[in-house]
């Protein structure tokens, strides 16, 4: 992707001569970097002694249509306002926050007179501030001595315990360990991380800190070499299952995860695991999936999963300790095959799996991204990895790739699933396809069918999965001009309908029975309400005749008031990747297994799908089933 660079030579802050004499800048160029949606966002500001003379913002890894587009918008807003205190760009919250935080940090350097502020004596004590978290404000308390941060904690908050809550826990320890708020954000919980660190920094300023405790954390530079029987890359549902199975089969197992939190996309899912009801249901379930795949699913791959799906749920229940709270139908099949983990959250799957893996002796390393598979004589001989000033070389005969999909990479979506280009990814933000690329570099064959695990949201800038409940529950969906698209049957079908319509603007329709969702959308500024269909069309900018014709196709929409809720297509995963067999062995272009190379989960799911996702819980179930198989076979191979 082209590097997004914009230079603005404008007066951003209007400072009087009197003010400048008290709080001017030191002439020079100042830079600060924050973590955006896809990677680092850097703001470089040049100042005279009285004003800002230019601003350069770079963020080459931000999604072009979302964060990439937000960067010039923010710059224009700063220009017009004459200040860096501008509103975030809706739909690009992470990028916006990163730009604003970096700009603020760069200006602080200019005002402080040096790129690295000299240490200042702090006023020992306890200070409080408010963090603007992903799910609302929460209190932060920081204790300092005269020279150091000695404790940091967050009060009552609504952040997701296994995600934002885990990030708070990790950051609380790191700011004390490294004595700075300049520690890395926890990838996978960027917004919560930044909000928490900003609040801690606020407390340090209250204590008299002049910036010395905001310096980049001095993570130690290390080069580590380690031997293992099996190395698993990626610690989501597939990776944890693979590590558990490898350890159970006697292998010295290392599980690496590039983010600071385990769980991948499973962690932020609804915690559903799809499985056959009994032996008699296996062929019925298999027929359903083949029908949804339009006959293009791989028979052997599909059959292995359906036959072993019950065993996966049994293992989760009886050995790993997962608790369930209901079993209902999903997709368009009437059978109650969708097992919901307690609390309607993937954390109820990831938590027990992590604990069980640790009990088995699996070595788990976070902030460790797999880079290259070392091949020798056509077989796996090792793996390199890197993260936080550390490089790893693992000497191992078996590598299992479980790195997830690619729907967070606009570049790879354009190449393999163009239908989803520009769609906001609700999956784990680490889903950038590197595992697929690693496998390809090792000689693996791939398969892509241009499909995507589609979803619908109101807006990606909103919490709670983009307020997906407001978008998913509609009775019917129409284009921006009111043309009928599809009834609200199931979210993957809705996604297909939205995409096939050729439109770029959409609404979900409710009547009085959907008042709760409709009113919530209106309150958020993403909905319209009226007592007649004609008035609703006028309010939302739709064609009254087209909307009336659409409503006529959905007889349940018959009670005023009526609501039109803004709906956007999004993704919760991708389809396609490395070719594998039912042993989870990765295949080369001749259909032969590559010695020592295995893959499971979204990185290798093409055999199960065509272009439309069949049912909630499929990905978790398939990932775990093939993860268990990969771990077992990798352990045997390593011996």
Coordinates of C-alpha atoms in Angstrom, one line a residue, residues 274 276-292 302-303 306 333-335 337:
X274 CA -21.3 -26.1 16.3
X276 CA -23.7 -32.8 15.3
X277 CA -26.4 -33.9 17.7
X278 CA -25.6 -37.7 17.4
X279 CA -24.4 -40.3 15.0
X280 CA -27.6 -40.2 13.0
X281 CA -27.3 -36.4 12.6
X282 CA -23.8 -36.5 11.0
X283 CA -25.0 -37.2 7.4
X284 CA -27.8 -34.6 7.8
X285 CA -25.4 -32.0 9.0
X286 CA -22.9 -32.8 6.3
X287 CA -25.7 -32.5 3.6
X288 CA -26.6 -29.1 5.1
X289 CA -23.1 -27.8 4.8
X290 CA -22.6 -29.1 1.3
X291 CA -25.9 -27.5 0.3
X292 CA -24.8 -24.1 1.8
X302 CA -16.2 -31.8 5.6
X303 CA -16.8 -35.4 6.5
X306 CA -18.8 -33.5 11.0
X333 CA -30.8 -25.5 9.8
X334 CA -33.5 -26.4 12.3
X335 CA -31.4 -28.7 14.4
X337 CA -26.4 -27.8 17.0

